[in-house]
Amino acid sequence: MSSECCYTLSLKNREMKRISQLFKIFSEVNRLKILCLLQKDRLCVCEMIEKLDLPQNLTSHHLRVLEKTRLVTNERKGRRIYYSLTPEGRKIIKPILGLLGRGGAI
């Protein structure tokens, strides 16, 4: 096998792992809801739990998972931490929300 072929296969493996990781993220309905909310505006956890009707600890868990996958970032303002989509997160979530046909409305 040529080194070029190995490089291409390695690149494809990394891409496949990333796609698999994203499918795992999108397979959880609460994470999709969080991404839909963040598509419109940055929010703190207290605003999200109100809109999602989820406990704070579960919302924070999903946000950590989304941050780990580089779809969401946070910024501290005083005592609150505001979450927003990263540029990569916006790029990835836009076509997925388009599939919903509602522009991401929850």
JSON list of C-alpha atoms in Angstrom, two decimals:
[
{"chain": "A", "resi": 1, "resn": "MET", "atom": "CA", "xyz": [0.00, 0.00, 0.00]},
{"chain": "A", "resi": 2, "resn": "SER", "atom": "CA", "xyz": [1.45, 3.38, -0.95]},
{"chain": "A", "resi": 3, "resn": "SER", "atom": "CA", "xyz": [1.97, 6.07, 1.67]},
{"chain": "A", "resi": 4, "resn": "GLU", "atom": "CA", "xyz": [-0.50, 8.31, -0.19]},
{"chain": "A", "resi": 5, "resn": "CYS", "atom": "CA", "xyz": [-3.17, 5.63, 0.13]},
{"chain": "A", "resi": 6, "resn": "CYS", "atom": "CA", "xyz": [-2.48, 5.26, 3.88]},
{"chain": "A", "resi": 7, "resn": "TYR", "atom": "CA", "xyz": [-2.76, 9.03, 4.33]},
{"chain": "A", "resi": 8, "resn": "THR", "atom": "CA", "xyz": [-6.09, 9.10, 2.48]},
{"chain": "A", "resi": 9, "resn": "LEU", "atom": "CA", "xyz": [-7.42, 6.19, 4.54]},
{"chain": "A", "resi": 10, "resn": "SER", "atom": "CA", "xyz": [-6.25, 7.86, 7.75]},
{"chain": "A", "resi": 11, "resn": "LEU", "atom": "CA", "xyz": [-7.96, 11.11, 6.76]},
{"chain": "A", "resi": 12, "resn": "LYS", "atom": "CA", "xyz": [-11.15, 9.24, 5.96]},
{"chain": "A", "resi": 13, "resn": "ASN", "atom": "CA", "xyz": [-10.99, 7.46, 9.32]},
{"chain": "A", "resi": 14, "resn": "ARG", "atom": "CA", "xyz": [-10.73, 10.81, 11.14]},
{"chain": "A", "resi": 15, "resn": "GLU", "atom": "CA", "xyz": [-13.63, 12.18, 9.13]},
{"chain": "A", "resi": 16, "resn": "MET", "atom": "CA", "xyz": [-15.68, 9.05, 9.81]},
{"chain": "A", "resi": 17, "resn": "LYS", "atom": "CA", "xyz": [-14.98, 9.31, 13.54]},
{"chain": "A", "resi": 18, "resn": "ARG", "atom": "CA", "xyz": [-16.08, 12.95, 13.53]},
{"chain": "A", "resi": 19, "resn": "ILE", "atom": "CA", "xyz": [-19.28, 12.11, 11.64]},
{"chain": "A", "resi": 20, "resn": "SER", "atom": "CA", "xyz": [-19.98, 9.25, 14.06]},
{"chain": "A", "resi": 21, "resn": "GLN", "atom": "CA", "xyz": [-19.40, 11.60, 16.99]},
{"chain": "A", "resi": 22, "resn": "LEU", "atom": "CA", "xyz": [-21.84, 14.13, 15.54]},
{"chain": "A", "resi": 23, "resn": "PHE", "atom": "CA", "xyz": [-24.52, 11.48, 14.97]},
{"chain": "A", "resi": 24, "resn": "LYS", "atom": "CA", "xyz": [-24.22, 10.51, 18.64]},
{"chain": "A", "resi": 25, "resn": "ILE", "atom": "CA", "xyz": [-24.70, 14.16, 19.59]},
{"chain": "A", "resi": 26, "resn": "PHE", "atom": "CA", "xyz": [-27.73, 14.58, 17.33]},
{"chain": "A", "resi": 27, "resn": "SER", "atom": "CA", "xyz": [-29.34, 11.32, 18.48]},
{"chain": "A", "resi": 28, "resn": "GLU", "atom": "CA", "xyz": [-30.15, 12.89, 21.87]},
{"chain": "A", "resi": 29, "resn": "VAL", "atom": "CA", "xyz": [-33.29, 15.03, 21.62]},
{"chain": "A", "resi": 30, "resn": "ASN", "atom": "CA", "xyz": [-32.34, 17.42, 24.44]},
{"chain": "A", "resi": 31, "resn": "ARG", "atom": "CA", "xyz": [-29.03, 18.24, 22.76]},
{"chain": "A", "resi": 32, "resn": "LEU", "atom": "CA", "xyz": [-30.87, 19.00, 19.54]},
{"chain": "A", "resi": 33, "resn": "LYS", "atom": "CA", "xyz": [-33.21, 21.29, 21.46]},
{"chain": "A", "resi": 34, "resn": "ILE", "atom": "CA", "xyz": [-30.25, 23.09, 23.03]},
{"chain": "A", "resi": 35, "resn": "LEU", "atom": "CA", "xyz": [-28.64, 23.55, 19.61]},
{"chain": "A", "resi": 36, "resn": "CYS", "atom": "CA", "xyz": [-31.92, 24.91, 18.24]},
{"chain": "A", "resi": 37, "resn": "LEU", "atom": "CA", "xyz": [-32.14, 27.43, 21.08]},
{"chain": "A", "resi": 38, "resn": "LEU", "atom": "CA", "xyz": [-28.53, 28.52, 20.67]},
{"chain": "A", "resi": 39, "resn": "GLN", "atom": "CA", "xyz": [-28.97, 28.95, 16.94]},
{"chain": "A", "resi": 40, "resn": "LYS", "atom": "CA", "xyz": [-31.09, 32.02, 17.73]},
{"chain": "A", "resi": 41, "resn": "ASP", "atom": "CA", "xyz": [-29.17, 33.60, 20.60]},
{"chain": "A", "resi": 42, "resn": "ARG", "atom": "CA", "xyz": [-26.65, 33.01, 23.34]},
{"chain": "A", "resi": 43, "resn": "LEU", "atom": "CA", "xyz": [-28.23, 31.86, 26.58]},
{"chain": "A", "resi": 44, "resn": "CYS", "atom": "CA", "xyz": [-27.29, 31.06, 30.16]},
{"chain": "A", "resi": 45, "resn": "VAL", "atom": "CA", "xyz": [-28.25, 27.76, 31.77]},
{"chain": "A", "resi": 46, "resn": "CYS", "atom": "CA", "xyz": [-31.05, 29.38, 33.79]},
{"chain": "A", "resi": 47, "resn": "GLU", "atom": "CA", "xyz": [-32.69, 30.59, 30.56]},
{"chain": "A", "resi": 48, "resn": "MET", "atom": "CA", "xyz": [-32.31, 27.19, 28.93]},
{"chain": "A", "resi": 49, "resn": "ILE", "atom": "CA", "xyz": [-33.81, 25.19, 31.80]},
{"chain": "A", "resi": 50, "resn": "GLU", "atom": "CA", "xyz": [-36.83, 27.46, 31.72]},
{"chain": "A", "resi": 51, "resn": "LYS", "atom": "CA", "xyz": [-37.35, 26.94, 27.99]},
{"chain": "A", "resi": 52, "resn": "LEU", "atom": "CA", "xyz": [-36.50, 23.22, 27.97]},
{"chain": "A", "resi": 53, "resn": "ASP", "atom": "CA", "xyz": [-38.15, 22.18, 31.23]},
{"chain": "A", "resi": 54, "resn": "LEU", "atom": "CA", "xyz": [-35.04, 20.19, 32.17]},
{"chain": "A", "resi": 55, "resn": "PRO", "atom": "CA", "xyz": [-33.20, 20.10, 35.49]},
{"chain": "A", "resi": 56, "resn": "GLN", "atom": "CA", "xyz": [-30.09, 22.27, 35.74]},
{"chain": "A", "resi": 57, "resn": "ASN", "atom": "CA", "xyz": [-27.70, 19.34, 36.19]},
{"chain": "A", "resi": 58, "resn": "LEU", "atom": "CA", "xyz": [-28.97, 17.57, 33.05]},
{"chain": "A", "resi": 59, "resn": "THR", "atom": "CA", "xyz": [-28.82, 20.77, 30.99]},
{"chain": "A", "resi": 60, "resn": "SER", "atom": "CA", "xyz": [-25.26, 21.40, 32.19]},
{"chain": "A", "resi": 61, "resn": "HIS", "atom": "CA", "xyz": [-24.29, 17.82, 31.31]},
{"chain": "A", "resi": 62, "resn": "HIS", "atom": "CA", "xyz": [-25.56, 18.22, 27.74]},
{"chain": "A", "resi": 63, "resn": "LEU", "atom": "CA", "xyz": [-23.75, 21.57, 27.42]},
{"chain": "A", "resi": 64, "resn": "ARG", "atom": "CA", "xyz": [-20.47, 19.95, 28.53]},
{"chain": "A", "resi": 65, "resn": "VAL", "atom": "CA", "xyz": [-20.91, 17.25, 25.87]},
{"chain": "A", "resi": 66, "resn": "LEU", "atom": "CA", "xyz": [-21.62, 19.90, 23.22]},
{"chain": "A", "resi": 67, "resn": "GLU", "atom": "CA", "xyz": [-18.57, 21.91, 24.31]},
{"chain": "A", "resi": 68, "resn": "LYS", "atom": "CA", "xyz": [-16.37, 18.82, 24.19]},
{"chain": "A", "resi": 69, "resn": "THR", "atom": "CA", "xyz": [-17.40, 18.27, 20.57]},
{"chain": "A", "resi": 70, "resn": "ARG", "atom": "CA", "xyz": [-16.65, 21.93, 19.72]},
{"chain": "A", "resi": 71, "resn": "LEU", "atom": "CA", "xyz": [-20.24, 22.77, 18.75]},
{"chain": "A", "resi": 72, "resn": "VAL", "atom": "CA", "xyz": [-20.81, 25.11, 21.69]},
{"chain": "A", "resi": 73, "resn": "THR", "atom": "CA", "xyz": [-18.63, 27.58, 23.57]},
{"chain": "A", "resi": 74, "resn": "ASN", "atom": "CA", "xyz": [-19.17, 29.65, 26.69]},
{"chain": "A", "resi": 75, "resn": "GLU", "atom": "CA", "xyz": [-18.36, 33.11, 27.99]},
{"chain": "A", "resi": 76, "resn": "ARG", "atom": "CA", "xyz": [-18.56, 34.26, 31.60]},
{"chain": "A", "resi": 77, "resn": "LYS", "atom": "CA", "xyz": [-20.34, 37.56, 32.28]},
{"chain": "A", "resi": 78, "resn": "GLY", "atom": "CA", "xyz": [-20.30, 38.29, 36.00]},
{"chain": "A", "resi": 79, "resn": "ARG", "atom": "CA", "xyz": [-21.85, 35.33, 37.78]},
{"chain": "A", "resi": 80, "resn": "ARG", "atom": "CA", "xyz": [-23.48, 33.87, 34.68]},
{"chain": "A", "resi": 81, "resn": "ILE", "atom": "CA", "xyz": [-22.02, 31.74, 31.92]},
{"chain": "A", "resi": 82, "resn": "TYR", "atom": "CA", "xyz": [-23.51, 32.30, 28.50]},
{"chain": "A", "resi": 83, "resn": "TYR", "atom": "CA", "xyz": [-23.43, 29.58, 25.87]},
{"chain": "A", "resi": 84, "resn": "SER", "atom": "CA", "xyz": [-23.42, 30.04, 22.10]},
{"chain": "A", "resi": 85, "resn": "LEU", "atom": "CA", "xyz": [-22.74, 28.03, 18.99]},
{"chain": "A", "resi": 86, "resn": "THR", "atom": "CA", "xyz": [-19.19, 28.00, 17.68]},
{"chain": "A", "resi": 87, "resn": "PRO", "atom": "CA", "xyz": [-18.66, 28.86, 14.00]},
{"chain": "A", "resi": 88, "resn": "GLU", "atom": "CA", "xyz": [-18.29, 25.11, 13.35]},
{"chain": "A", "resi": 89, "resn": "GLY", "atom": "CA", "xyz": [-21.46, 24.47, 15.34]},
{"chain": "A", "resi": 90, "resn": "ARG", "atom": "CA", "xyz": [-23.39, 27.00, 13.24]},
{"chain": "A", "resi": 91, "resn": "LYS", "atom": "CA", "xyz": [-22.06, 25.50, 10.03]},
{"chain": "A", "resi": 92, "resn": "ILE", "atom": "CA", "xyz": [-23.01, 21.97, 11.05]},
{"chain": "A", "resi": 93, "resn": "ILE", "atom": "CA", "xyz": [-26.39, 22.68, 12.65]},
{"chain": "A", "resi": 94, "resn": "LYS", "atom": "CA", "xyz": [-27.82, 24.87, 9.87]},
{"chain": "A", "resi": 95, "resn": "PRO", "atom": "CA", "xyz": [-28.50, 22.06, 7.35]},
{"chain": "A", "resi": 96, "resn": "ILE", "atom": "CA", "xyz": [-29.76, 19.77, 10.10]},
{"chain": "A", "resi": 97, "resn": "LEU", "atom": "CA", "xyz": [-32.29, 22.35, 11.23]},
{"chain": "A", "resi": 98, "resn": "GLY", "atom": "CA", "xyz": [-33.21, 22.85, 7.59]},
{"chain": "A", "resi": 99, "resn": "LEU", "atom": "CA", "xyz": [-34.19, 19.18, 7.51]},
{"chain": "A", "resi": 100, "resn": "LEU", "atom": "CA", "xyz": [-36.70, 19.91, 10.26]},
{"chain": "A", "resi": 101, "resn": "GLY", "atom": "CA", "xyz": [-38.32, 22.37, 7.87]},
{"chain": "A", "resi": 102, "resn": "ARG", "atom": "CA", "xyz": [-39.05, 24.84, 10.63]},
{"chain": "A", "resi": 103, "resn": "GLY", "atom": "CA", "xyz": [-35.76, 26.64, 10.89]},
{"chain": "A", "resi": 104, "resn": "GLY", "atom": "CA", "xyz": [-35.12, 25.06, 14.26]},
{"chain": "A", "resi": 105, "resn": "ALA", "atom": "CA", "xyz": [-38.24, 26.14, 16.13]},
{"chain": "A", "resi": 106, "resn": "ILE", "atom": "CA", "xyz": [-38.84, 23.98, 19.17]}
]
